Short mmCIF file of C-alpha atoms in Angstrom, two decimals:
data_model
loop_
_atom_site.label_atom_id
_atom_site.label_comp_id
_atom_site.label_asym_id
_atom_site.label_seq_id
_atom_site.Cartn_x
_atom_site.Cartn_y
_atom_site.Cartn_z
CA MET A 1 73.80 38.73 32.23
CA LYS A 2 72.75 37.01 29.23
CA ALA A 3 69.52 37.92 27.53
CA ALA A 4 67.28 37.85 24.38
CA VAL A 5 66.89 41.27 23.03
CA LEU A 6 64.46 42.58 20.32
CA ASN A 7 66.33 45.44 18.54
CA ALA A 8 63.55 46.10 15.62
CA PHE A 9 60.13 44.63 14.98
CA GLY A 10 60.49 41.89 12.39
CA SER A 11 64.32 41.08 13.34
CA PRO A 12 65.40 37.96 15.19
CA LEU A 13 66.00 38.02 18.69
CA ALA A 14 69.70 39.13 19.50
CA ILE A 15 71.36 37.01 22.42
CA GLU A 16 73.46 39.58 24.10
CA THR A 17 75.20 40.37 27.27
CA LEU A 18 73.59 43.15 29.30
CA PRO A 19 74.39 44.76 32.79
CA ASP A 20 72.86 43.07 35.56
CA PRO A 21 69.55 44.82 36.79
CA LEU A 22 70.18 47.33 39.57
CA LEU A 23 68.09 47.00 42.73
CA GLY A 24 65.99 49.93 43.97
CA THR A 25 63.44 50.47 46.87
CA GLY A 26 60.34 48.85 46.24
CA GLU A 27 61.90 46.22 43.82
CA VAL A 28 63.13 42.67 43.63
CA ILE A 29 65.80 41.10 41.73
CA VAL A 30 64.96 37.31 40.50
CA ASP A 31 66.96 34.89 38.98
CA VAL A 32 64.85 33.56 36.27
CA MET A 33 64.42 29.85 35.85
CA ALA A 34 61.69 29.53 33.12
CA SER A 35 59.33 31.74 31.21
CA ARG A 36 56.37 30.85 28.82
CA VAL A 37 56.30 31.86 25.27
CA LEU A 38 53.00 33.02 24.08
CA ALA A 39 51.64 31.35 20.94
CA TYR A 40 51.37 34.89 19.35
CA ALA A 41 54.78 36.05 20.40
CA ASN A 42 55.89 36.09 16.82
CA GLU A 43 53.18 38.45 15.87
CA VAL A 44 54.35 40.68 18.87
CA LEU A 45 57.83 40.39 18.03
CA GLY A 46 57.14 40.80 14.10
CA GLY A 47 55.08 44.13 14.79
CA GLN A 48 52.07 42.79 13.43
CA ARG A 49 50.05 43.24 16.53
CA LYS A 50 51.31 46.79 17.00
CA TYR A 51 51.61 46.46 20.82
CA MET A 52 52.86 49.58 22.57
CA LEU A 53 56.53 48.20 23.29
CA GLU A 54 59.54 50.42 22.99
CA LEU A 55 62.59 48.91 21.57
CA PRO A 56 65.27 47.77 22.36
CA VAL A 57 63.79 45.36 24.86
CA VAL A 58 64.03 42.22 26.49
CA PRO A 59 60.77 40.31 25.77
CA GLY A 60 58.98 37.70 27.97
CA PRO A 61 55.80 38.30 29.98
CA GLY A 62 55.95 36.57 33.32
CA ALA A 63 58.33 34.05 34.90
CA ILE A 64 59.18 31.47 37.54
CA GLY A 65 62.27 32.31 39.31
CA ARG A 66 64.15 32.71 42.65
CA VAL A 67 64.59 35.78 44.66
CA ARG A 68 68.33 37.12 44.34
CA ALA A 69 67.91 40.43 46.30
CA THR A 70 65.13 42.48 47.77
CA GLY A 71 64.98 46.09 48.45
CA PRO A 72 64.64 47.72 51.98
CA ASP A 73 60.86 47.78 52.06
CA ALA A 74 60.41 43.82 51.71
CA THR A 75 59.26 42.22 54.91
CA ARG A 76 58.70 38.67 53.97
CA LEU A 77 60.66 37.77 50.83
CA ARG A 78 64.00 36.12 51.34
CA PRO A 79 66.76 35.40 48.85
CA GLY A 80 66.22 31.69 47.28
CA ASP A 81 62.30 32.08 47.70
CA TRP A 82 60.52 30.71 44.56
CA VAL A 83 58.42 33.26 43.12
CA TYR A 84 55.98 33.99 40.16
CA CYS A 85 56.99 37.35 38.31
CA ASP A 86 53.59 38.61 37.67
CA PRO A 87 54.00 40.77 34.42
CA THR A 88 50.86 42.99 35.41
CA VAL A 89 52.61 45.94 36.67
CA ARG A 90 50.42 48.69 38.03
CA SER A 91 51.20 52.38 38.78
CA ARG A 92 51.27 53.30 42.58
CA ASP A 93 50.15 56.95 42.27
CA ASN A 94 46.48 56.36 41.43
CA ALA A 95 44.63 53.59 43.64
CA LEU A 96 41.33 53.91 41.79
CA SER A 97 42.42 54.06 38.18
CA PRO A 98 46.00 52.68 37.98
CA ASP A 99 47.82 52.51 34.57
CA ILE A 100 48.83 49.06 33.68
CA ALA A 101 51.80 47.83 31.63
CA LEU A 102 52.58 44.08 30.95
CA GLN A 103 56.17 43.86 31.69
CA GLY A 104 58.05 42.36 28.45
CA LEU A 105 54.89 42.64 26.37
CA THR A 106 52.86 45.78 26.20
CA ALA A 107 51.55 48.93 27.75
CA GLY A 108 47.83 49.43 27.82
CA SER A 109 47.91 53.17 27.53
CA GLU A 110 50.16 56.25 27.47
CA GLY A 111 50.41 56.07 31.18
CA GLY A 112 51.24 52.47 30.99
CA LEU A 113 53.93 53.18 28.34
CA HIS A 114 55.52 55.72 30.93
CA LEU A 115 55.45 52.94 33.49
CA GLN A 116 56.96 50.46 30.95
CA ARG A 117 59.87 52.76 30.44
CA TYR A 118 60.92 51.82 33.93
CA PHE A 119 59.97 48.42 34.50
CA HIS A 120 61.03 47.77 30.84
CA ASN A 121 62.77 44.44 30.34
CA GLY A 122 60.94 41.10 30.55
CA ALA A 123 61.82 37.60 31.50
CA TRP A 124 63.82 36.19 28.54
CA ALA A 125 67.15 36.97 30.62
CA GLU A 126 69.07 35.42 33.29
CA GLN A 127 67.77 37.93 35.69
CA MET A 128 64.85 40.58 35.92
CA ARG A 129 63.87 43.46 38.01
CA VAL A 130 60.11 43.57 39.15
CA PRO A 131 58.13 45.70 41.66
CA THR A 132 58.24 43.91 45.26
CA GLU A 133 54.41 43.22 45.00
CA ASN A 134 54.90 41.41 41.47
CA ALA A 135 57.32 38.77 43.02
CA VAL A 136 54.62 36.40 44.44
CA PRO A 137 55.76 33.60 46.54
CA ILE A 138 54.62 30.21 45.32
CA GLY A 139 56.28 27.90 48.03
CA ALA A 140 59.13 25.42 47.57
CA ILE A 141 59.27 23.59 44.14
CA ASP A 142 61.78 21.24 42.80
CA GLU A 143 63.80 23.21 40.05
CA LYS A 144 62.77 20.73 37.43
CA ASP A 145 59.24 21.71 37.94
CA ALA A 146 59.77 25.44 37.37
CA ILE A 147 58.74 24.69 33.79
CA ARG A 148 55.35 23.35 34.70
CA TRP A 149 54.68 26.38 37.02
CA CYS A 150 54.84 28.42 33.92
CA ALA A 151 51.34 27.44 33.46
CA LEU A 152 50.49 30.11 36.09
CA GLY A 153 50.63 32.47 33.29
CA THR A 154 48.01 30.92 31.29
CA LEU A 155 45.68 29.84 34.07
CA LEU A 156 45.56 33.46 35.76
CA VAL A 157 44.16 35.10 32.73
CA PRO A 158 40.77 33.22 32.75
CA PHE A 159 40.92 32.94 36.61
CA GLY A 160 40.81 36.87 36.45
CA GLY A 161 37.73 36.89 34.46
CA PHE A 162 35.91 34.33 36.65
CA LEU A 163 36.84 36.24 39.78
CA ALA A 164 35.48 39.37 38.17
CA ALA A 165 32.24 37.55 37.26
CA GLN A 166 31.98 36.04 40.81
CA LEU A 167 31.94 32.42 39.61
CA GLN A 168 30.41 30.51 42.59
CA ALA A 169 30.95 26.60 43.54
CA GLY A 170 28.01 24.84 41.97
CA GLU A 171 27.29 27.31 39.44
CA ILE A 172 27.14 26.58 35.59
CA ALA A 173 29.86 28.33 33.47
CA LEU A 174 29.93 29.06 29.91
CA VAL A 175 33.49 29.44 28.27
CA ASN A 176 33.05 31.03 24.83
CA GLY A 177 36.23 30.08 22.79
CA ALA A 178 37.23 27.28 24.75
CA THR A 179 39.68 25.62 22.25
CA GLY A 180 42.58 27.95 22.43
CA SER A 181 45.39 27.94 25.00
CA PHE A 182 43.51 30.47 27.40
CA GLY A 183 40.12 29.12 26.82
CA SER A 184 41.08 25.53 27.37
CA ALA A 185 42.63 26.70 30.44
CA ALA A 186 39.39 28.47 31.34
CA VAL A 187 37.59 25.23 31.52
CA ALA A 188 40.33 23.67 33.82
CA VAL A 189 39.94 26.73 35.94
CA ALA A 190 36.20 26.82 36.26
CA LEU A 191 36.23 23.21 37.02
CA GLY A 192 38.82 23.72 39.84
CA MET A 193 36.76 26.66 41.27
CA GLY A 194 33.97 24.27 41.86
CA ALA A 195 31.57 24.98 38.87
CA GLN A 196 28.91 22.13 38.54
CA CYS A 197 29.29 22.04 34.71
CA VAL A 198 31.14 24.03 32.13
CA VAL A 199 29.49 24.60 28.74
CA ALA A 200 32.47 24.90 26.17
CA THR A 201 32.05 26.36 22.84
CA GLY A 202 34.57 26.54 19.78
CA ARG A 203 34.80 25.72 16.11
CA ASN A 204 37.46 23.15 16.59
CA GLU A 205 35.31 19.95 17.12
CA GLN A 206 38.50 17.78 17.54
CA ALA A 207 39.70 20.18 20.40
CA LEU A 208 36.35 20.06 21.93
CA ALA A 209 36.09 16.26 22.05
CA GLU A 210 39.44 16.34 23.76
CA LEU A 211 38.16 18.55 26.41
CA THR A 212 35.39 16.07 27.17
CA GLY A 213 38.04 13.28 27.10
CA ARG A 214 40.24 15.09 29.54
CA PHE A 215 37.48 16.38 32.02
CA GLY A 216 34.73 13.95 31.88
CA ALA A 217 30.92 14.59 32.15
CA ARG A 218 31.14 17.93 33.86
CA VAL A 219 32.18 19.39 30.45
CA ARG A 220 29.44 19.81 27.76
CA THR A 221 30.84 21.01 24.36
CA VAL A 222 28.94 22.92 21.68
CA PRO A 223 30.58 23.24 18.27
CA MET A 224 29.80 26.74 16.66
CA ARG A 225 28.53 26.95 13.09
CA GLY A 226 28.28 30.61 12.79
CA HIS A 227 24.27 30.74 12.94
CA GLU A 228 23.58 32.80 16.02
CA ALA A 229 20.05 31.58 16.94
CA GLU A 230 20.93 27.76 16.20
CA ASP A 231 24.23 28.00 18.04
CA ARG A 232 22.52 29.71 21.07
CA ALA A 233 20.02 27.08 21.23
CA ASN A 234 22.51 24.43 21.11
CA ILE A 235 24.15 25.93 23.96
CA LEU A 236 20.92 26.20 26.09
CA GLN A 237 20.24 22.57 25.22
CA ALA A 238 23.68 21.32 26.39
CA ALA A 239 23.63 23.27 29.55
CA PRO A 240 21.97 21.06 32.43
CA GLY A 241 20.34 24.22 33.81
CA PRO A 242 20.40 28.05 33.55
CA ILE A 243 23.74 29.31 32.68
CA ASP A 244 24.96 31.68 35.72
CA CYS A 245 28.32 32.85 34.26
CA VAL A 246 29.78 33.57 30.85
CA LEU A 247 33.44 34.08 30.11
CA ASP A 248 34.21 35.32 26.47
CA ILE A 249 37.64 34.64 25.64
CA LEU A 250 37.52 34.56 21.76
CA PRO A 251 40.57 35.55 19.74
CA PRO A 252 40.90 38.74 17.62
CA ALA A 253 39.84 36.84 14.49
CA ALA A 254 36.44 36.19 16.07
CA ASN A 255 33.75 38.61 15.26
CA ALA A 256 31.15 40.34 17.60
CA VAL A 257 28.34 37.89 16.48
CA GLN A 258 30.11 34.97 17.93
CA ALA A 259 30.53 36.67 21.35
CA ARG A 260 26.84 37.97 21.35
CA THR A 261 25.60 34.40 20.57
CA ALA A 262 27.05 33.00 23.91
CA ILE A 263 26.60 36.21 26.03
CA MET A 264 22.85 36.08 25.46
CA ALA A 265 22.57 32.53 26.75
CA VAL A 266 23.22 33.68 30.18
CA ARG A 267 20.18 33.54 32.64
CA PRO A 268 18.44 36.52 34.17
CA TYR A 269 20.69 38.13 36.84
CA GLY A 270 23.59 36.52 35.24
CA ARG A 271 27.12 37.61 34.80
CA VAL A 272 29.38 38.16 31.92
CA ALA A 273 33.24 38.79 31.81
CA LEU A 274 34.73 39.76 28.39
CA MET A 275 38.60 38.95 28.06
CA GLY A 276 38.92 38.05 24.57
CA GLY A 277 40.27 40.01 21.51
CA VAL A 278 36.94 40.80 19.57
CA GLY A 279 37.13 43.96 17.65
CA MET A 280 40.84 44.35 17.87
CA LEU A 281 41.09 43.80 14.11
CA GLY A 282 38.32 46.14 13.36
CA GLY A 283 34.67 45.06 12.26
CA ALA A 284 31.39 45.91 13.98
CA GLY A 285 31.08 46.59 17.71
CA LEU A 286 29.32 44.23 20.19
CA ASP A 287 25.71 45.07 19.86
CA LEU A 288 23.65 43.90 22.84
CA PRO A 289 19.95 44.64 23.24
CA TYR A 290 19.29 47.31 25.79
CA PRO A 291 16.15 46.13 26.79
CA TRP A 292 17.18 42.71 27.31
CA MET A 293 20.13 43.79 29.48
CA MET A 294 18.04 46.10 31.52
CA ARG A 295 15.01 43.79 32.04
CA ASN A 296 17.05 40.63 32.92
CA CYS A 297 19.51 42.55 35.19
CA ILE A 298 22.57 41.31 33.12
CA THR A 299 26.11 42.32 34.48
CA VAL A 300 28.64 42.64 31.59
CA GLN A 301 32.23 43.44 32.82
CA GLY A 302 35.32 43.97 30.79
CA GLN A 303 38.45 42.46 32.50
CA TRP A 304 42.08 42.96 31.47
CA MET A 305 44.29 40.20 33.36
CA TYR A 306 43.60 39.44 37.06
CA PRO A 307 43.75 41.22 40.51
CA PRO A 308 47.05 41.20 42.53
CA HIS A 309 45.87 38.45 44.89
CA ALA A 310 44.81 36.12 42.13
CA THR A 311 48.32 34.30 42.07
CA VAL A 312 48.09 33.51 45.57
CA LEU A 313 44.52 31.93 45.31
CA MET A 314 45.61 30.00 42.11
CA THR A 315 48.85 28.77 43.72
CA GLY A 316 46.40 27.41 46.56
CA LEU A 317 44.15 25.85 44.00
CA ILE A 318 47.09 23.99 42.34
CA ARG A 319 48.60 22.83 45.68
CA ALA A 320 45.12 21.36 46.63
CA GLY A 321 45.04 19.34 43.40
CA LEU A 322 42.06 21.31 42.23
CA VAL A 323 44.04 22.62 39.17
CA ASN A 324 46.36 20.22 37.65
CA LEU A 325 49.58 21.14 36.03
CA ASP A 326 50.12 17.78 34.64
CA HIS A 327 47.57 18.65 31.79
CA PHE A 328 50.09 20.94 30.14
CA GLU A 329 52.39 19.44 27.46
CA ILE A 330 55.70 21.56 27.73
CA THR A 331 58.48 21.96 25.40
CA ALA A 332 61.48 23.84 26.62
CA PHE A 333 64.26 25.67 24.98
CA GLY A 334 67.44 27.35 26.37
CA LEU A 335 68.04 31.04 26.13
CA ASP A 336 70.32 30.57 23.12
CA ARG A 337 67.50 29.03 21.10
CA ALA A 338 65.08 31.76 21.97
CA ASN A 339 63.97 32.27 18.26
CA GLU A 340 63.31 28.71 17.91
CA ALA A 341 61.31 28.76 20.98
CA VAL A 342 59.01 31.69 19.26
CA ALA A 343 58.65 29.74 16.02
CA HIS A 344 57.65 26.68 17.96
CA ALA A 345 55.09 28.39 20.09
CA ALA A 346 53.47 29.60 16.88
CA ALA A 347 53.46 26.29 15.13
CA HIS A 348 52.46 24.19 18.17
CA SER A 349 49.74 26.17 19.87
CA GLY A 350 46.39 24.81 21.13
CA PRO A 351 44.87 23.38 24.29
CA PHE A 352 47.42 22.64 27.01
CA LYS A 353 50.41 23.00 24.82
CA MET A 354 53.12 25.32 26.43
CA THR A 355 56.51 26.50 25.14
CA VAL A 356 59.05 27.47 27.66
CA ILE A 357 62.49 29.30 27.63
CA GLN A 358 64.94 28.56 30.39
CA PRO A 359 67.51 31.21 30.81
CA ARG A 360 69.79 29.26 32.98
#
C-alpha cells in the first residue's frame, strides 16, 4: 500500500510503499477514504510539540473508510461498511484506568507508548489497522461525502467535554476559546445538544461575529480583553441566565487567568470541563479559590478526548440534522500531496475550516 511516512521530526513526509497491514484477532482492516489534517500537524511533525510518537510512523489521527476485513471476534461489522476510525485507542487490560494512545498522533503516557508500538500507524495511508471497537459504523454514505464526515474528528472532542460535564437540553453553556477549530465546533455541538444559549468567548472579534451570523441569537459572544474581573462581568451580562456548564478549550498559548475568568462565571452547583492546552507551554497553574469551589459545590473535571460511545451519539445528531456538516469548508489533497496538505492546514486554520487527505 502507499502511505505518507514521517522518518524524522522536521523532515518532509515521504510517500512510500509499505506492506499491507496484517489482520489479527480483535482488529479490523479499513480502506481509508479520507482523513483530516490538524491545524497544528506541522508542529507535531516538526517536533515542536514534543509529542510521544516513535518514528518512523504513518501519521494521521482518525479517518473515514470502508471495512476491508474483520477479525473472528467481530459480530456486526461487514466488509464494505462505512466506519469512523476512532484514533482514541485504549488498553484492554485495565478497565478502571486504561492507558490511551491517539493512533497516528501521540501516546499519553509510558503505557500509552507501549500501546502505540502495536497500533502504530495512522490514517495517511491506503489502509490502516484499528482495534475492532475503534471501527465505528456511521451508516451508508456517498463516497464523495467521506471528506465531510471527517468533521467527526473535530466535533467529537468538544462533545466529549459536554458529555463529561453532563450538559442538558435547555441549559446555558459557555465555550471558553470559541474562535478556534475545536472551539467553534463546540458551539455547534452545544446547540445541537439542545443548549438554550451558548456564550462564546475569544480574542478574535471577527470570528466571534461570524459565529453569531452563522447560528443566530442563541449564541452570545464576548470579546476577551485580558482583564479578569471586567471580562467575567461581560460574560455574566451576555448570558440570559445563570451559566450551567463551562467548556474550556483554550489553546496552549493561552494562560491560566484566561481559563479562570470563564470558569468562575459558572453558577453554584455548576459544572466545568477542561479540555484545552493551558499550561502545556509552562507558566502558572490554574489557581481556583478553594472556598469558592467548596461552598458553591462546583464540579471541575479534566477530559481528554471522548468516551467510546460518543461517535454513535454524534452520528445520530448529524443524521437528525441537529449538527450540520455543511458548516465546514473543506480543502482536499491526494496522498501524494500530503506535505502540501500539512502546510495548508497550518495556513488556513480557523472556525469550520478543514483540510483533508484522500489516500484513494
